[in-house]
Short mmCIF file of N, CA and C in Angstrom, two decimals:
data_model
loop_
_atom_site.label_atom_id
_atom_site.label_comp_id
_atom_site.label_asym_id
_atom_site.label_seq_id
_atom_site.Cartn_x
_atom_site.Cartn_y
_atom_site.Cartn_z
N UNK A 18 7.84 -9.69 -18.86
CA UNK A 18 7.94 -10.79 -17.91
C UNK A 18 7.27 -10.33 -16.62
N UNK A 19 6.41 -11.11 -16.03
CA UNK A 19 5.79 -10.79 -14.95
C UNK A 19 7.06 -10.63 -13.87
N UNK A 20 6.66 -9.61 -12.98
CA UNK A 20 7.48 -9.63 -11.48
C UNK A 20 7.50 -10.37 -10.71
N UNK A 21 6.94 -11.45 -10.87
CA UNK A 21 6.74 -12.99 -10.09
C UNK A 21 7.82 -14.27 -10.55
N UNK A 22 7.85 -13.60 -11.85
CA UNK A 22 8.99 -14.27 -12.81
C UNK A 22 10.49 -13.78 -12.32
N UNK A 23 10.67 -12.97 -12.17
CA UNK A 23 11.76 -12.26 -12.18
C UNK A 23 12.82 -13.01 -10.94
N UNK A 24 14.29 -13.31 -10.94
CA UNK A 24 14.91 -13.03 -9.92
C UNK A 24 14.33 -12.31 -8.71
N UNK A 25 14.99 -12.39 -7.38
CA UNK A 25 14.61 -11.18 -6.44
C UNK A 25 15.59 -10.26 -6.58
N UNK A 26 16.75 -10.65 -7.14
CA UNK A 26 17.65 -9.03 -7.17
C UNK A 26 17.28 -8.30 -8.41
N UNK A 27 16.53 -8.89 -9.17
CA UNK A 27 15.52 -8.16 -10.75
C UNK A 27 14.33 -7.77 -10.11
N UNK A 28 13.54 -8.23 -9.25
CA UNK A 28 12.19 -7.60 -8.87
C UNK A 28 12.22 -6.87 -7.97
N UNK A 29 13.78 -6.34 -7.00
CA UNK A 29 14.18 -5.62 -6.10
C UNK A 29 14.22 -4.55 -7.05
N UNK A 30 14.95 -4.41 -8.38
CA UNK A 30 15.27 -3.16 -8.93
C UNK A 30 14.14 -2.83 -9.38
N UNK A 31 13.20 -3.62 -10.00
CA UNK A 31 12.21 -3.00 -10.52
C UNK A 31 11.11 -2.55 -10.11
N UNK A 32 10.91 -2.91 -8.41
CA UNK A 32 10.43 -2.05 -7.65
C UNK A 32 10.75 -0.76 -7.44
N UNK A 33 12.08 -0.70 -7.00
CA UNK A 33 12.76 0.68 -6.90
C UNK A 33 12.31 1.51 -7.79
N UNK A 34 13.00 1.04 -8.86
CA UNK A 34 12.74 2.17 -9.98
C UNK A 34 11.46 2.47 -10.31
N UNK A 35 10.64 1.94 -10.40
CA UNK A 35 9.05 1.96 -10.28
C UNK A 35 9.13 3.46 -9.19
N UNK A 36 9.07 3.08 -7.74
CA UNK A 36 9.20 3.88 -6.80
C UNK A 36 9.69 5.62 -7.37
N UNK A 37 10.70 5.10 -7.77
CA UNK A 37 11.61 6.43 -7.85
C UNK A 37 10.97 6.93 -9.11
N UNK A 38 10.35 6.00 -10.44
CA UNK A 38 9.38 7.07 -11.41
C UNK A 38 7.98 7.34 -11.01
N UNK A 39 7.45 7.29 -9.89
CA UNK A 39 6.33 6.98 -9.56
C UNK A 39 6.30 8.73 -8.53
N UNK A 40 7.51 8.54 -7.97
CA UNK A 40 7.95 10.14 -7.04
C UNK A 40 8.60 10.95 -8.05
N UNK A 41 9.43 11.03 -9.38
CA UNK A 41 9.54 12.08 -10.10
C UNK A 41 8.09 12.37 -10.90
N UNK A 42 6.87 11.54 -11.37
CA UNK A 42 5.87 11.86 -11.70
C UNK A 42 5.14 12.60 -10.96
N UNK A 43 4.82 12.27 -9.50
CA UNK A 43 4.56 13.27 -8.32
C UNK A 43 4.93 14.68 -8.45
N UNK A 44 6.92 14.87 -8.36
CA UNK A 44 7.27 15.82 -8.57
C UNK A 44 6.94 17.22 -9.42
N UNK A 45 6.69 16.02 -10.70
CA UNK A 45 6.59 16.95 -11.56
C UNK A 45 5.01 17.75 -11.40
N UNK A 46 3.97 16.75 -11.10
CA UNK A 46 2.75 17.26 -11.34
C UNK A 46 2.97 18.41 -10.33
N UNK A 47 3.50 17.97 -8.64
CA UNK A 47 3.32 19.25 -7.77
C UNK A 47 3.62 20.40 -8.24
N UNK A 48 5.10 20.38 -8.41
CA UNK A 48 5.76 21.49 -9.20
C UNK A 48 4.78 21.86 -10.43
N UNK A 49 4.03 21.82 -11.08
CA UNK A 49 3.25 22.20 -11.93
C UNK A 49 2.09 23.29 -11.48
N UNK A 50 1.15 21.83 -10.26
CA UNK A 50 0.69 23.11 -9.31
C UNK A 50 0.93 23.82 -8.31
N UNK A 51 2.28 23.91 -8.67
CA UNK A 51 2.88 24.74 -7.45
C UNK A 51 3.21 26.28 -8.47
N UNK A 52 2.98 26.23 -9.79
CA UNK A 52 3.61 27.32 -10.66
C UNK A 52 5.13 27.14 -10.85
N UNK A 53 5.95 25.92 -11.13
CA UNK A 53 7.44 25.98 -11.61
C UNK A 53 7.00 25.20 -12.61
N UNK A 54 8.10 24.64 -13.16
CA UNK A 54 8.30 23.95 -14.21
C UNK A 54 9.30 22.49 -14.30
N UNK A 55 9.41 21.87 -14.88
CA UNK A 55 10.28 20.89 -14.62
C UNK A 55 11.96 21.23 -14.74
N UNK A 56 12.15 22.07 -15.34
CA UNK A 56 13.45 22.56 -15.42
C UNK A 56 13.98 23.47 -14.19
N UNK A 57 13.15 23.66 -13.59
CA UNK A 57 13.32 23.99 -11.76
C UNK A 57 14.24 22.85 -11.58
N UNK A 58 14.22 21.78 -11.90
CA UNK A 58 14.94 20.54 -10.75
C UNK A 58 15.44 20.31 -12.03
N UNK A 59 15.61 20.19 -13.44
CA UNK A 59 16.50 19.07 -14.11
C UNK A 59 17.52 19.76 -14.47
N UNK A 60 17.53 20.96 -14.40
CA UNK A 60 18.47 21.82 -14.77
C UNK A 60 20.03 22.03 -13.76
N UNK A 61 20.76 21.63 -13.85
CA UNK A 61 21.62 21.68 -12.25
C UNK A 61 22.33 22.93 -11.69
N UNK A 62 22.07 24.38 -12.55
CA UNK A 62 22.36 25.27 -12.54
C UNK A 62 21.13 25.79 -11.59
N UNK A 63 19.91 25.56 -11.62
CA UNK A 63 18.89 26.05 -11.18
C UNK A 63 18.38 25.49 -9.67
N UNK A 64 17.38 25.26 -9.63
CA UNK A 64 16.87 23.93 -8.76
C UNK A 64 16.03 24.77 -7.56
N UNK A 65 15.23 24.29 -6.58
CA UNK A 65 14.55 24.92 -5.59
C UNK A 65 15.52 25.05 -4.30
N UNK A 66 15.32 26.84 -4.10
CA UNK A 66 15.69 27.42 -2.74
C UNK A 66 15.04 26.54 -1.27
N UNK A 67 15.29 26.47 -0.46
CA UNK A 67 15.09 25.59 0.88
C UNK A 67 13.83 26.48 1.00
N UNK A 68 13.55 27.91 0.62
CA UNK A 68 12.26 28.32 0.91
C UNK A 68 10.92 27.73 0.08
N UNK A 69 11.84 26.89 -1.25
CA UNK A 69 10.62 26.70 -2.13
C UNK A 69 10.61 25.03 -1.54
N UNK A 70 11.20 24.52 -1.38
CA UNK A 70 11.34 23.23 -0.50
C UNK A 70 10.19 23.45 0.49
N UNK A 71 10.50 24.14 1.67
CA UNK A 71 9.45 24.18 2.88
C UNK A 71 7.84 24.39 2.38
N UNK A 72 8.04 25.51 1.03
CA UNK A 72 6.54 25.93 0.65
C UNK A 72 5.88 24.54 0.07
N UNK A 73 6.81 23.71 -0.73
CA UNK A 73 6.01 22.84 -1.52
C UNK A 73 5.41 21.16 -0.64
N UNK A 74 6.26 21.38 0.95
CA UNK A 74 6.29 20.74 1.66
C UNK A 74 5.07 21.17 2.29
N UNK A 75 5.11 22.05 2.87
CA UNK A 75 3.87 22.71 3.31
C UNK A 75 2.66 22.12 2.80
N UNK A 76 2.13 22.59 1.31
CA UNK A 76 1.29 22.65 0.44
C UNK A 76 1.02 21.49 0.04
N UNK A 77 1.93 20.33 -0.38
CA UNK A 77 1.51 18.86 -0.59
C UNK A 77 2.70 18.18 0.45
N UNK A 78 2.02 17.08 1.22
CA UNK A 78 2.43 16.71 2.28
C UNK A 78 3.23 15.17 1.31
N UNK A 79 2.99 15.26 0.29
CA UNK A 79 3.34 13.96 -0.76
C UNK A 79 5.07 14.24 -0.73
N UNK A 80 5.26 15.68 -1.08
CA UNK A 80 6.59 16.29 -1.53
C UNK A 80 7.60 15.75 -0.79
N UNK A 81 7.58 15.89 0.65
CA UNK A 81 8.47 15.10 1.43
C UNK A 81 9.11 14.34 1.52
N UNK A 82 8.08 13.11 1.39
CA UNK A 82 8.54 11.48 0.90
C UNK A 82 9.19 11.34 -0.28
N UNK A 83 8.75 12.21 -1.47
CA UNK A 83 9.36 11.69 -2.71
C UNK A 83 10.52 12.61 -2.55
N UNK A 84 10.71 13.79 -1.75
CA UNK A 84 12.42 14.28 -2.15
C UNK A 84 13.27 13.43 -0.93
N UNK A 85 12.78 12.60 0.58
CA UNK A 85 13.46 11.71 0.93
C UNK A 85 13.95 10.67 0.01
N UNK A 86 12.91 9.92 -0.83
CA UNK A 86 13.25 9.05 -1.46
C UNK A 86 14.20 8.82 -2.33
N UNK A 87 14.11 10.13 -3.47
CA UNK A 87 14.83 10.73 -4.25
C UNK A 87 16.21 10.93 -3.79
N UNK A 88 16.32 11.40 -2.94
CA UNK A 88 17.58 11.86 -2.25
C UNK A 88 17.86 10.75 -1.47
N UNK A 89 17.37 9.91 -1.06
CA UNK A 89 18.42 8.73 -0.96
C UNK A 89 18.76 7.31 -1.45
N UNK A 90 18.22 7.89 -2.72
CA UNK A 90 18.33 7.09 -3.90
C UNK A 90 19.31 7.94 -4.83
N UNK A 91 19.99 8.98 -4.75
CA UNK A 91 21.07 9.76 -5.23
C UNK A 91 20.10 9.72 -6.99
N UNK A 92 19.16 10.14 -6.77
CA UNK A 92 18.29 10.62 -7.94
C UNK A 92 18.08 11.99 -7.92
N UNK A 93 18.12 12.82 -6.51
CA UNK A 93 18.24 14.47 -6.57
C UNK A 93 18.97 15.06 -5.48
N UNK A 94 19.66 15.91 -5.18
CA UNK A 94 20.18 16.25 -4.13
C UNK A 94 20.46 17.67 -4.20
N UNK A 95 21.28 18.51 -2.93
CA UNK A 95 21.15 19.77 -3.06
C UNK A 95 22.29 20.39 -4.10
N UNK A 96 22.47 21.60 -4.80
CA UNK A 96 23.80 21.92 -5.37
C UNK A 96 24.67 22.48 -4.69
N UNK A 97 25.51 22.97 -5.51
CA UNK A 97 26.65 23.78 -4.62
C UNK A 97 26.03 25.04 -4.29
N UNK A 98 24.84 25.28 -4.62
CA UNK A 98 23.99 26.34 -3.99
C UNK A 98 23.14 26.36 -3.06
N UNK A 99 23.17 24.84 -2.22
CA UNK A 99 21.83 24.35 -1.56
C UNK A 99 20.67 24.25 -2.12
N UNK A 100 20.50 24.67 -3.58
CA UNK A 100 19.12 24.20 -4.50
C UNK A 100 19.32 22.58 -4.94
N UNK A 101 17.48 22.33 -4.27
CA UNK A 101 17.40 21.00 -5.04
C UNK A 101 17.23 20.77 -6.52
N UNK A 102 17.83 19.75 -6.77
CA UNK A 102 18.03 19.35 -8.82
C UNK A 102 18.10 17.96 -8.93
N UNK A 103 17.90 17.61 -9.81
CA UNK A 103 17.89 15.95 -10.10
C UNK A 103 19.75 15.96 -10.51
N UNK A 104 19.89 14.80 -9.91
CA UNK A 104 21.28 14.30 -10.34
C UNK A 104 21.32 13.57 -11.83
N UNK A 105 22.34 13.49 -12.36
CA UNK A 105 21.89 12.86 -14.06
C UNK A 105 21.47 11.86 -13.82
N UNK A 106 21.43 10.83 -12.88
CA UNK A 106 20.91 9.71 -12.82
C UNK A 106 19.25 9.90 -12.75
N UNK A 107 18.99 10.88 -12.19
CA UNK A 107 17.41 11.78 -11.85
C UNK A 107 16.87 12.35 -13.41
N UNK A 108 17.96 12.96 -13.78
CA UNK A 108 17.68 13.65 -15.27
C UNK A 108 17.06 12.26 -16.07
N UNK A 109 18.00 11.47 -16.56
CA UNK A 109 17.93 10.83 -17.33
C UNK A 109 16.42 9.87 -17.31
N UNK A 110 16.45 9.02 -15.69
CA UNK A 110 14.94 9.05 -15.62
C UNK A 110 13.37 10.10 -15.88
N UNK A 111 13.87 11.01 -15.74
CA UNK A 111 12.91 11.94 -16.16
C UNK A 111 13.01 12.29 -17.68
N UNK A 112 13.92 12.30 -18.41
CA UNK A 112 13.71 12.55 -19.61
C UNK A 112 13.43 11.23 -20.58
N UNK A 113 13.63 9.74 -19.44
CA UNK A 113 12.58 8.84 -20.17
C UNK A 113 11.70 8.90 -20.13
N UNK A 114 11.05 9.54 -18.96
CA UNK A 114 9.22 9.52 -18.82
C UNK A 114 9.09 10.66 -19.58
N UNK A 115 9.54 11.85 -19.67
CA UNK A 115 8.26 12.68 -20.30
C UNK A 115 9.17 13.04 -21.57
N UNK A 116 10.46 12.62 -21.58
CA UNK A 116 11.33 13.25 -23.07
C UNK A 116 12.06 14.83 -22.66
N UNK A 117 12.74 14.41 -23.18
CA UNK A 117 13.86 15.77 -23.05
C UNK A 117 13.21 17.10 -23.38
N UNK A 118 12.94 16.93 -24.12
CA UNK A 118 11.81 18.35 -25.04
C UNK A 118 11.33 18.76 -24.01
N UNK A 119 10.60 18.05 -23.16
CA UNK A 119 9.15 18.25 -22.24
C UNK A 119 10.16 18.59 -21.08
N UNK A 120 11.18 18.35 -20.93
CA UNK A 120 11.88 18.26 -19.16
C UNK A 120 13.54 19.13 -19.17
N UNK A 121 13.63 19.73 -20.51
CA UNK A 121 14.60 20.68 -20.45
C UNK A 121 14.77 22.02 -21.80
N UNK A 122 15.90 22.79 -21.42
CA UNK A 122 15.24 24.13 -21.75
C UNK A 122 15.44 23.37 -23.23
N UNK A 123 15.38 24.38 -24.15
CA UNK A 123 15.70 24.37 -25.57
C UNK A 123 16.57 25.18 -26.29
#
């Protein structure tokens, strides 16, 4: 159904979410050329130190916006370690786009 079709509280969400897979695709590619992996963030045991935060901030000026976004869209936030990780709501979008296989350990 076109987005023209849609309700506005249906073409509100499906912007969003657009948004929010549009910044975990970002994510992932940076983190790629940044040398991590996707299980850096989907993993909730793991996730990036505030030093790997500043570096990847540094290095792509993109990173910023999508972990604001992310994070206040309760799609990633810090752990009980101060490392950033996708929240399951974050997971789960990410393991629709690229599949579980591709976005966690084995």
């Amino acid at each position: 159904m076109p987005a023209e079709a849609l309700p506005s509280a249906s073409t509100a969400s499906f912007h969003i979410q657009r948004s929010l897979r549009h910044c975990l695709s970002s994510m992932a590619e940076l983190l790629y050329e940044s040398g991590h992996v996707l299980e850096t963030i989907t993993l909730p045991q793991r996730g990036l130190s505030r030093q790997e935060l500043d570096a990847l901030r540094h290095q792509h000026p993109r990173w910023a916006l999508c972990q604001k976004t992310l994070e206040e869209s309760d799609v990633a936030m810090l752990n009980d370690y101060g490392r950033f990780v996708l929240t399951p709501l974050g997971r789960e979008l990410m393991f629709d786009m690229f599949g579980q296989g591709a976005a966690d350990c084995a």
